[in-house]
Amino acid sequence: MSNINNNLPIIFCAIDKPDLESAKKLCTEISKTGLGLKLGLQFFNALGPQGVLEIEKSFPNIPIFLDLKYHDIPNTVAGAIRSITSQCKPAFLNVHAAGGLEMMKKAKEACPAETKLLAVTILTSLDEQAISKVGYKETVKERVVQMAKLTQEAGLDGVVCSSHEIEAIRDVCGDGFILMVPGIRPENSDAGDQKRVMTPHKAMNTGATHLVIGRPVTQNDNPAQAAQDILNSIK
Ligand code: C5P
């Protein structure tokens, strides 16, 4: 396992819900488990910063990863980060590494120290065939490693990457770099649209520092139990 100890939850549960009532219901379940909460684009585009504030107020002890994946010109991304962090206090926020070095530097300058800033490398829903259709010439791994190096050069705290690139990134970015890994599937669970998946236990042993897990927990009839089973599996 990685030697990062930032006192933040190892697992962030993706609260991919479009309304406050169902999001709060799910957060109440998750609050029994020690998992963090990940609020993403579906939640944010329905409920905005007010929705995030409402979750912060209702669950003040649970760290939030605000997964808004900013990708625009440097000035606009820096402004977006100032706007959101003047209202909400997420533990993690992220941008796309494809926005480039200058964008990531400006994003980091705009981000308060108490919020860790990560960069998304290549989405875990994309495989080799999908990225070659986008026009990328390198393999997924080569591309992701290059993006992780750029992210580190820009001074960010870490990257969001798939489990299949954990080792390659660790080799070049060292132990202190945060690797937040989605596309996690316990044994025998449905991959859905995720292409590059791994079990929670293997991902942590390979060097992930944090995992993002959505549907294997949220679509279970007993989300708190599903979360606990996953936590037990990585101990
Ligand atoms: O349900 P599932 O476990 O696939 O949810 C994964 C979550 O992680 C989703 O909210 C998705 O938006 C997010 N995510 C991802 N791949 C990335 C970055 C974020 O799947 N590269």
PDB file of C-alpha atoms and ligand atoms in Angstrom:
ATOM      1  CA  MET A   1       0.000   0.000   0.000  1.00  0.00           C
ATOM      2  CA  SER A   2       1.102   3.625  -0.517  1.00  0.00           C
ATOM      3  CA  ASN A   3       2.617   5.501   2.412  1.00  0.00           C
ATOM      4  CA  ILE A   4       0.295   8.515   2.097  1.00  0.00           C
ATOM      5  CA  ASN A   5      -1.524   9.292   5.306  1.00  0.00           C
ATOM      6  CA  ASN A   6      -3.585  12.409   4.792  1.00  0.00           C
ATOM      7  CA  ASN A   7      -6.314  11.483   7.293  1.00  0.00           C
ATOM      8  CA  LEU A   8      -8.895  11.479   4.525  1.00  0.00           C
ATOM      9  CA  PRO A   9     -11.161   8.494   3.808  1.00  0.00           C
ATOM     10  CA  ILE A  10      -9.652   5.806   1.596  1.00  0.00           C
ATOM     11  CA  ILE A  11     -12.912   5.373  -0.302  1.00  0.00           C
ATOM     12  CA  PHE A  12     -15.120   8.132  -1.709  1.00  0.00           C
ATOM     13  CA  CYS A  13     -18.636   7.052  -2.654  1.00  0.00           C
ATOM     14  CA  ALA A  14     -19.975   8.552  -5.897  1.00  0.00           C
ATOM     15  CA  ILE A  15     -23.290  10.214  -5.051  1.00  0.00           C
ATOM     16  CA  ASP A  16     -24.491  10.335  -8.662  1.00  0.00           C
ATOM     17  CA  LYS A  17     -28.019  11.581  -7.875  1.00  0.00           C
ATOM     18  CA  PRO A  18     -30.003  14.360  -9.539  1.00  0.00           C
ATOM     19  CA  ASP A  19     -32.032  15.547  -6.532  1.00  0.00           C
ATOM     20  CA  LEU A  20     -31.285  16.543  -2.952  1.00  0.00           C
ATOM     21  CA  GLU A  21     -33.708  14.124  -1.338  1.00  0.00           C
ATOM     22  CA  SER A  22     -32.236  10.967  -2.868  1.00  0.00           C
ATOM     23  CA  ALA A  23     -28.672  12.320  -2.481  1.00  0.00           C
ATOM     24  CA  LYS A  24     -29.232  12.976   1.249  1.00  0.00           C
ATOM     25  CA  LYS A  25     -30.844   9.587   1.725  1.00  0.00           C
ATOM     26  CA  LEU A  26     -27.786   7.910   0.209  1.00  0.00           C
ATOM     27  CA  CYS A  27     -25.368  10.166   2.178  1.00  0.00           C
ATOM     28  CA  THR A  28     -27.160   9.151   5.389  1.00  0.00           C
ATOM     29  CA  GLU A  29     -26.423   5.507   4.573  1.00  0.00           C
ATOM     30  CA  ILE A  30     -22.821   6.310   3.675  1.00  0.00           C
ATOM     31  CA  SER A  31     -22.366   8.354   6.887  1.00  0.00           C
ATOM     32  CA  LYS A  32     -22.575   5.061   8.815  1.00  0.00           C
ATOM     33  CA  THR A  33     -19.463   3.728   7.108  1.00  0.00           C
ATOM     34  CA  GLY A  34     -16.475   6.098   7.233  1.00  0.00           C
ATOM     35  CA  LEU A  35     -16.494   6.611   3.465  1.00  0.00           C
ATOM     36  CA  GLY A  36     -16.128  10.090   1.964  1.00  0.00           C
ATOM     37  CA  LEU A  37     -18.660  11.560  -0.476  1.00  0.00           C
ATOM     38  CA  LYS A  38     -17.979  12.322  -4.121  1.00  0.00           C
ATOM     39  CA  LEU A  39     -20.326  14.853  -5.685  1.00  0.00           C
ATOM     40  CA  GLY A  40     -20.024  15.043  -9.446  1.00  0.00           C
ATOM     41  CA  LEU A  41     -21.483  16.618 -12.522  1.00  0.00           C
ATOM     42  CA  GLN A  42     -24.954  15.108 -12.287  1.00  0.00           C
ATOM     43  CA  PHE A  43     -25.442  16.410  -8.748  1.00  0.00           C
ATOM     44  CA  PHE A  44     -23.778  19.779  -9.391  1.00  0.00           C
ATOM     45  CA  ASN A  45     -25.651  20.566 -12.599  1.00  0.00           C
ATOM     46  CA  ALA A  46     -28.954  19.835 -10.907  1.00  0.00           C
ATOM     47  CA  LEU A  47     -28.311  21.508  -7.556  1.00  0.00           C
ATOM     48  CA  GLY A  48     -25.283  23.797  -7.910  1.00  0.00           C
ATOM     49  CA  PRO A  49     -23.093  25.161  -5.084  1.00  0.00           C
ATOM     50  CA  GLN A  50     -26.229  25.450  -2.914  1.00  0.00           C
ATOM     51  CA  GLY A  51     -26.647  21.685  -3.139  1.00  0.00           C
ATOM     52  CA  VAL A  52     -23.018  21.118  -2.153  1.00  0.00           C
ATOM     53  CA  LEU A  53     -23.440  23.519   0.805  1.00  0.00           C
ATOM     54  CA  GLU A  54     -26.544  21.648   1.877  1.00  0.00           C
ATOM     55  CA  ILE A  55     -24.602  18.350   1.941  1.00  0.00           C
ATOM     56  CA  GLU A  56     -21.686  20.027   3.784  1.00  0.00           C
ATOM     57  CA  LYS A  57     -24.132  21.365   6.379  1.00  0.00           C
ATOM     58  CA  SER A  58     -25.992  18.079   6.800  1.00  0.00           C
ATOM     59  CA  PHE A  59     -22.850  15.905   6.971  1.00  0.00           C
ATOM     60  CA  PRO A  60     -20.212  18.256   8.464  1.00  0.00           C
ATOM     61  CA  ASN A  61     -17.793  15.486   9.405  1.00  0.00           C
ATOM     62  CA  ILE A  62     -17.624  13.780   6.024  1.00  0.00           C
ATOM     63  CA  PRO A  63     -14.937  14.966   3.577  1.00  0.00           C
ATOM     64  CA  ILE A  64     -16.230  15.758   0.094  1.00  0.00           C
ATOM     65  CA  PHE A  65     -14.514  15.210  -3.237  1.00  0.00           C
ATOM     66  CA  LEU A  66     -16.084  17.710  -5.650  1.00  0.00           C
ATOM     67  CA  ASP A  67     -15.547  16.018  -9.016  1.00  0.00           C
ATOM     68  CA  LEU A  68     -16.221  18.842 -11.482  1.00  0.00           C
ATOM     69  CA  LYS A  69     -13.327  18.076 -13.870  1.00  0.00           C
ATOM     70  CA  TYR A  70     -12.642  21.645 -14.992  1.00  0.00           C
ATOM     71  CA  HIS A  71     -11.192  21.977 -18.510  1.00  0.00           C
ATOM     72  CA  ASP A  72     -11.013  25.471 -20.050  1.00  0.00           C
ATOM     73  CA  ILE A  73      -8.482  28.269 -20.561  1.00  0.00           C
ATOM     74  CA  PRO A  74      -6.288  28.993 -17.484  1.00  0.00           C
ATOM     75  CA  ASN A  75      -8.018  32.244 -16.490  1.00  0.00           C
ATOM     76  CA  THR A  76     -11.493  30.684 -16.638  1.00  0.00           C
ATOM     77  CA  VAL A  77     -10.527  27.571 -14.677  1.00  0.00           C
ATOM     78  CA  ALA A  78      -8.794  29.691 -12.002  1.00  0.00           C
ATOM     79  CA  GLY A  79     -11.945  31.843 -11.759  1.00  0.00           C
ATOM     80  CA  ALA A  80     -14.173  28.774 -11.469  1.00  0.00           C
ATOM     81  CA  ILE A  81     -12.006  27.415  -8.652  1.00  0.00           C
ATOM     82  CA  ARG A  82     -12.076  30.748  -6.800  1.00  0.00           C
ATOM     83  CA  SER A  83     -15.882  30.890  -7.226  1.00  0.00           C
ATOM     84  CA  ILE A  84     -16.549  27.421  -5.868  1.00  0.00           C
ATOM     85  CA  THR A  85     -14.010  27.487  -3.023  1.00  0.00           C
ATOM     86  CA  SER A  86     -15.295  30.843  -1.802  1.00  0.00           C
ATOM     87  CA  GLN A  87     -18.584  29.032  -1.115  1.00  0.00           C
ATOM     88  CA  CYS A  88     -17.735  25.386  -0.403  1.00  0.00           C
ATOM     89  CA  LYS A  89     -14.825  23.654   1.335  1.00  0.00           C
ATOM     90  CA  PRO A  90     -14.227  20.368  -0.505  1.00  0.00           C
ATOM     91  CA  ALA A  91     -11.345  18.106   0.548  1.00  0.00           C
ATOM     92  CA  PHE A  92     -10.646  17.395  -3.145  1.00  0.00           C
ATOM     93  CA  LEU A  93     -11.338  19.255  -6.371  1.00  0.00           C
ATOM     94  CA  ASN A  94     -10.153  18.342  -9.873  1.00  0.00           C
ATOM     95  CA  VAL A  95      -9.299  19.580 -13.364  1.00  0.00           C
ATOM     96  CA  HIS A  96      -8.464  17.724 -16.596  1.00  0.00           C
ATOM     97  CA  ALA A  97      -4.694  17.325 -17.145  1.00  0.00           C
ATOM     98  CA  ALA A  98      -5.439  17.756 -20.871  1.00  0.00           C
ATOM     99  CA  GLY A  99      -5.985  21.458 -20.046  1.00  0.00           C
ATOM    100  CA  GLY A 100      -2.180  21.740 -19.974  1.00  0.00           C
ATOM    101  CA  LEU A 101       0.625  22.929 -17.685  1.00  0.00           C
ATOM    102  CA  GLU A 102      -0.351  26.603 -17.556  1.00  0.00           C
ATOM    103  CA  MET A 103      -3.988  25.813 -16.780  1.00  0.00           C
ATOM    104  CA  MET A 104      -3.012  23.450 -13.981  1.00  0.00           C
ATOM    105  CA  LYS A 105      -0.548  25.978 -12.478  1.00  0.00           C
ATOM    106  CA  LYS A 106      -3.203  28.711 -12.434  1.00  0.00           C
ATOM    107  CA  ALA A 107      -5.728  26.261 -11.004  1.00  0.00           C
ATOM    108  CA  LYS A 108      -3.353  25.355  -8.183  1.00  0.00           C
ATOM    109  CA  GLU A 109      -2.640  29.025  -7.407  1.00  0.00           C
ATOM    110  CA  ALA A 110      -6.387  29.653  -7.158  1.00  0.00           C
ATOM    111  CA  CYS A 111      -7.069  26.643  -4.928  1.00  0.00           C
ATOM    112  CA  PRO A 112      -6.931  27.108  -1.132  1.00  0.00           C
ATOM    113  CA  ALA A 113      -4.350  24.941   0.661  1.00  0.00           C
ATOM    114  CA  GLU A 114      -7.027  22.974   2.552  1.00  0.00           C
ATOM    115  CA  THR A 115      -8.458  21.670  -0.740  1.00  0.00           C
ATOM    116  CA  LYS A 116      -6.279  19.129  -2.534  1.00  0.00           C
ATOM    117  CA  LEU A 117      -6.218  19.571  -6.292  1.00  0.00           C
ATOM    118  CA  LEU A 118      -6.079  16.527  -8.590  1.00  0.00           C
ATOM    119  CA  ALA A 119      -5.947  16.166 -12.371  1.00  0.00           C
ATOM    120  CA  VAL A 120      -7.940  13.623 -14.367  1.00  0.00           C
ATOM    121  CA  THR A 121      -5.624  11.746 -16.751  1.00  0.00           C
ATOM    122  CA  ILE A 122      -7.678   9.546 -19.110  1.00  0.00           C
ATOM    123  CA  LEU A 123     -11.247   8.668 -18.140  1.00  0.00           C
ATOM    124  CA  THR A 124     -11.643   5.092 -16.963  1.00  0.00           C
ATOM    125  CA  SER A 125     -14.494   4.607 -19.448  1.00  0.00           C
ATOM    126  CA  LEU A 126     -12.019   4.912 -22.365  1.00  0.00           C
ATOM    127  CA  ASP A 127      -9.990   1.965 -23.644  1.00  0.00           C
ATOM    128  CA  GLU A 128      -7.213   1.798 -26.293  1.00  0.00           C
ATOM    129  CA  GLN A 129      -9.682   1.706 -29.177  1.00  0.00           C
ATOM    130  CA  ALA A 130     -11.675   4.657 -27.841  1.00  0.00           C
ATOM    131  CA  ILE A 131      -8.617   6.865 -27.326  1.00  0.00           C
ATOM    132  CA  SER A 132      -7.196   6.015 -30.745  1.00  0.00           C
ATOM    133  CA  LYS A 133     -10.505   7.199 -32.239  1.00  0.00           C
ATOM    134  CA  VAL A 134      -9.993  10.512 -30.412  1.00  0.00           C
ATOM    135  CA  GLY A 135      -6.700  10.724 -32.317  1.00  0.00           C
ATOM    136  CA  TYR A 136      -4.206   9.966 -29.544  1.00  0.00           C
ATOM    137  CA  LYS A 137      -1.189   8.131 -30.963  1.00  0.00           C
ATOM    138  CA  GLU A 138       0.281   6.714 -27.733  1.00  0.00           C
ATOM    139  CA  THR A 139      -1.065   3.841 -25.636  1.00  0.00           C
ATOM    140  CA  VAL A 140      -3.327   4.716 -22.692  1.00  0.00           C
ATOM    141  CA  LYS A 141      -0.452   3.985 -20.299  1.00  0.00           C
ATOM    142  CA  GLU A 142       2.075   6.201 -22.114  1.00  0.00           C
ATOM    143  CA  ARG A 143      -0.426   9.027 -22.284  1.00  0.00           C
ATOM    144  CA  VAL A 144      -1.455   8.732 -18.636  1.00  0.00           C
ATOM    145  CA  VAL A 145       2.168   8.685 -17.404  1.00  0.00           C
ATOM    146  CA  GLN A 146       2.969  11.783 -19.463  1.00  0.00           C
ATOM    147  CA  MET A 147      -0.093  13.545 -18.006  1.00  0.00           C
ATOM    148  CA  ALA A 148       0.813  12.513 -14.448  1.00  0.00           C
ATOM    149  CA  LYS A 149       4.330  13.947 -14.878  1.00  0.00           C
ATOM    150  CA  LEU A 150       2.863  17.203 -16.181  1.00  0.00           C
ATOM    151  CA  THR A 151       0.437  17.312 -13.238  1.00  0.00           C
ATOM    152  CA  GLN A 152       3.303  16.905 -10.790  1.00  0.00           C
ATOM    153  CA  GLU A 153       5.331  19.592 -12.577  1.00  0.00           C
ATOM    154  CA  ALA A 154       2.364  21.968 -12.195  1.00  0.00           C
ATOM    155  CA  GLY A 155       2.446  21.371  -8.422  1.00  0.00           C
ATOM    156  CA  LEU A 156      -0.886  19.564  -8.027  1.00  0.00           C
ATOM    157  CA  ASP A 157      -1.397  17.002  -5.260  1.00  0.00           C
ATOM    158  CA  GLY A 158      -2.078  13.998  -7.458  1.00  0.00           C
ATOM    159  CA  VAL A 159      -4.102  12.488 -10.272  1.00  0.00           C
ATOM    160  CA  VAL A 160      -7.295  10.596 -10.935  1.00  0.00           C
ATOM    161  CA  CYS A 161      -6.283   7.507 -12.906  1.00  0.00           C
ATOM    162  CA  SER A 162      -7.397   3.975 -13.646  1.00  0.00           C
ATOM    163  CA  SER A 163      -6.103   1.050 -11.635  1.00  0.00           C
ATOM    164  CA  HIS A 164      -4.175  -0.207 -14.662  1.00  0.00           C
ATOM    165  CA  GLU A 165      -1.791   2.760 -14.586  1.00  0.00           C
ATOM    166  CA  ILE A 166      -1.139   2.919 -10.825  1.00  0.00           C
ATOM    167  CA  GLU A 167       2.245   1.181 -10.931  1.00  0.00           C
ATOM    168  CA  ALA A 168       3.546   3.121 -13.932  1.00  0.00           C
ATOM    169  CA  ILE A 169       2.597   6.451 -12.288  1.00  0.00           C
ATOM    170  CA  ARG A 170       4.088   5.462  -8.913  1.00  0.00           C
ATOM    171  CA  ASP A 171       7.361   4.644 -10.661  1.00  0.00           C
ATOM    172  CA  VAL A 172       7.713   8.136 -12.128  1.00  0.00           C
ATOM    173  CA  CYS A 173       5.901  10.335  -9.578  1.00  0.00           C
ATOM    174  CA  GLY A 174       7.058   8.718  -6.314  1.00  0.00           C
ATOM    175  CA  ASP A 175       5.300   7.847  -3.064  1.00  0.00           C
ATOM    176  CA  GLY A 176       3.968  11.252  -1.996  1.00  0.00           C
ATOM    177  CA  PHE A 177       1.673  11.653  -5.010  1.00  0.00           C
ATOM    178  CA  ILE A 178      -2.073  11.040  -4.504  1.00  0.00           C
ATOM    179  CA  LEU A 179      -3.624   8.435  -6.810  1.00  0.00           C
ATOM    180  CA  MET A 180      -7.435   8.591  -6.687  1.00  0.00           C
ATOM    181  CA  VAL A 181      -8.739   5.560  -8.576  1.00  0.00           C
ATOM    182  CA  PRO A 182     -12.261   5.071  -9.983  1.00  0.00           C
ATOM    183  CA  GLY A 183     -13.361   2.065 -12.041  1.00  0.00           C
ATOM    184  CA  ILE A 184     -13.279  -0.155  -8.956  1.00  0.00           C
ATOM    185  CA  ARG A 185     -15.313  -3.327  -8.945  1.00  0.00           C
ATOM    186  CA  PRO A 186     -15.472  -5.939  -6.175  1.00  0.00           C
ATOM    187  CA  GLU A 187     -15.286  -9.592  -7.387  1.00  0.00           C
ATOM    188  CA  ASN A 188     -18.362 -10.614  -9.400  1.00  0.00           C
ATOM    189  CA  SER A 189     -19.853  -7.126  -9.752  1.00  0.00           C
ATOM    190  CA  ASP A 190     -21.017  -5.578 -13.012  1.00  0.00           C
ATOM    191  CA  ALA A 191     -18.440  -3.314 -14.752  1.00  0.00           C
ATOM    192  CA  GLY A 192     -21.198  -1.217 -16.419  1.00  0.00           C
ATOM    193  CA  ASP A 193     -19.588   1.391 -18.706  1.00  0.00           C
ATOM    194  CA  GLN A 194     -16.177   1.174 -16.980  1.00  0.00           C
ATOM    195  CA  LYS A 195     -13.508  -0.425 -19.191  1.00  0.00           C
ATOM    196  CA  ARG A 196     -10.358  -0.469 -17.033  1.00  0.00           C
ATOM    197  CA  VAL A 197     -11.451  -1.976 -13.726  1.00  0.00           C
ATOM    198  CA  MET A 198      -9.828  -3.693 -10.691  1.00  0.00           C
ATOM    199  CA  THR A 199     -10.921  -5.012  -7.288  1.00  0.00           C
ATOM    200  CA  PRO A 200     -10.569  -2.666  -4.267  1.00  0.00           C
ATOM    201  CA  HIS A 201      -8.018  -4.953  -2.594  1.00  0.00           C
ATOM    202  CA  LYS A 202      -5.775  -5.226  -5.646  1.00  0.00           C
ATOM    203  CA  ALA A 203      -5.963  -1.480  -6.410  1.00  0.00           C
ATOM    204  CA  MET A 204      -4.849  -0.577  -2.866  1.00  0.00           C
ATOM    205  CA  ASN A 205      -2.061  -3.158  -2.901  1.00  0.00           C
ATOM    206  CA  THR A 206      -0.866  -1.852  -6.233  1.00  0.00           C
ATOM    207  CA  GLY A 207      -0.386   1.664  -4.826  1.00  0.00           C
ATOM    208  CA  ALA A 208      -3.686   3.588  -4.980  1.00  0.00           C
ATOM    209  CA  THR A 209      -4.133   6.083  -2.134  1.00  0.00           C
ATOM    210  CA  HIS A 210      -7.908   6.563  -2.541  1.00  0.00           C
ATOM    211  CA  LEU A 211     -10.680   4.750  -4.430  1.00  0.00           C
ATOM    212  CA  VAL A 212     -13.874   6.118  -5.969  1.00  0.00           C
ATOM    213  CA  ILE A 213     -16.711   3.627  -5.852  1.00  0.00           C
ATOM    214  CA  GLY A 214     -20.230   4.296  -7.089  1.00  0.00           C
ATOM    215  CA  ARG A 215     -22.645   1.696  -8.361  1.00  0.00           C
ATOM    216  CA  PRO A 216     -21.280  -1.350  -6.476  1.00  0.00           C
ATOM    217  CA  VAL A 217     -22.312   0.526  -3.296  1.00  0.00           C
ATOM    218  CA  THR A 218     -25.125   2.818  -4.399  1.00  0.00           C
ATOM    219  CA  GLN A 219     -27.101   0.211  -6.357  1.00  0.00           C
ATOM    220  CA  ASN A 220     -26.915  -2.343  -3.575  1.00  0.00           C
ATOM    221  CA  ASP A 221     -30.114  -2.804  -1.520  1.00  0.00           C
ATOM    222  CA  ASN A 222     -27.984  -2.145   1.566  1.00  0.00           C
ATOM    223  CA  PRO A 223     -25.350   0.477   0.610  1.00  0.00           C
ATOM    224  CA  ALA A 224     -23.854   0.696   4.131  1.00  0.00           C
ATOM    225  CA  GLN A 225     -23.300  -3.069   4.226  1.00  0.00           C
ATOM    226  CA  ALA A 226     -21.840  -3.088   0.702  1.00  0.00           C
ATOM    227  CA  ALA A 227     -19.436  -0.303   1.736  1.00  0.00           C
ATOM    228  CA  GLN A 228     -18.449  -2.171   4.904  1.00  0.00           C
ATOM    229  CA  ASP A 229     -17.802  -5.379   2.923  1.00  0.00           C
ATOM    230  CA  ILE A 230     -15.496  -3.435   0.608  1.00  0.00           C
ATOM    231  CA  LEU A 231     -13.661  -1.822   3.539  1.00  0.00           C
ATOM    232  CA  ASN A 232     -13.184  -5.268   5.102  1.00  0.00           C
ATOM    233  CA  SER A 233     -11.822  -6.586   1.809  1.00  0.00           C
ATOM    234  CA  ILE A 234      -8.992  -4.038   1.753  1.00  0.00           C
ATOM    235  CA  LYS A 235      -7.894  -4.408   5.380  1.00  0.00           C
TER     236      LYS A 235
HETATM  237  O1  C5P B   1     -20.454   3.747 -10.505  1.00  0.00           O
HETATM  238  P1  C5P B   1     -18.950   3.852 -10.660  1.00  0.00           P
HETATM  239  O2  C5P B   1     -18.181   3.135  -9.567  1.00  0.00           O
HETATM  240  O3  C5P B   1     -18.486   3.463 -12.047  1.00  0.00           O
HETATM  241  O4  C5P B   1     -18.666   5.422 -10.472  1.00  0.00           O
HETATM  242  C1  C5P B   1     -17.415   5.993 -10.735  1.00  0.00           C
HETATM  243  C2  C5P B   1     -17.493   7.459 -10.485  1.00  0.00           C
HETATM  244  O5  C5P B   1     -16.185   7.992 -10.714  1.00  0.00           O
HETATM  245  C3  C5P B   1     -18.448   8.235 -11.387  1.00  0.00           C
HETATM  246  O6  C5P B   1     -19.025   9.263 -10.597  1.00  0.00           O
HETATM  247  C4  C5P B   1     -17.553   8.833 -12.461  1.00  0.00           C
HETATM  248  O7  C5P B   1     -18.024  10.087 -12.909  1.00  0.00           O
HETATM  249  C5  C5P B   1     -16.232   9.019 -11.704  1.00  0.00           C
HETATM  250  N1  C5P B   1     -15.013   9.005 -12.506  1.00  0.00           N
HETATM  251  C6  C5P B   1     -14.672   7.961 -13.346  1.00  0.00           C
HETATM  252  N2  C5P B   1     -13.518   8.019 -14.099  1.00  0.00           N
HETATM  253  C7  C5P B   1     -12.696   9.081 -13.985  1.00  0.00           C
HETATM  254  C8  C5P B   1     -13.035  10.141 -13.122  1.00  0.00           C
HETATM  255  C9  C5P B   1     -14.202  10.058 -12.387  1.00  0.00           C
HETATM  256  O8  C5P B   1     -15.396   6.982 -13.417  1.00  0.00           O
HETATM  257  N3  C5P B   1     -11.552   9.098 -14.659  1.00  0.00           N
END
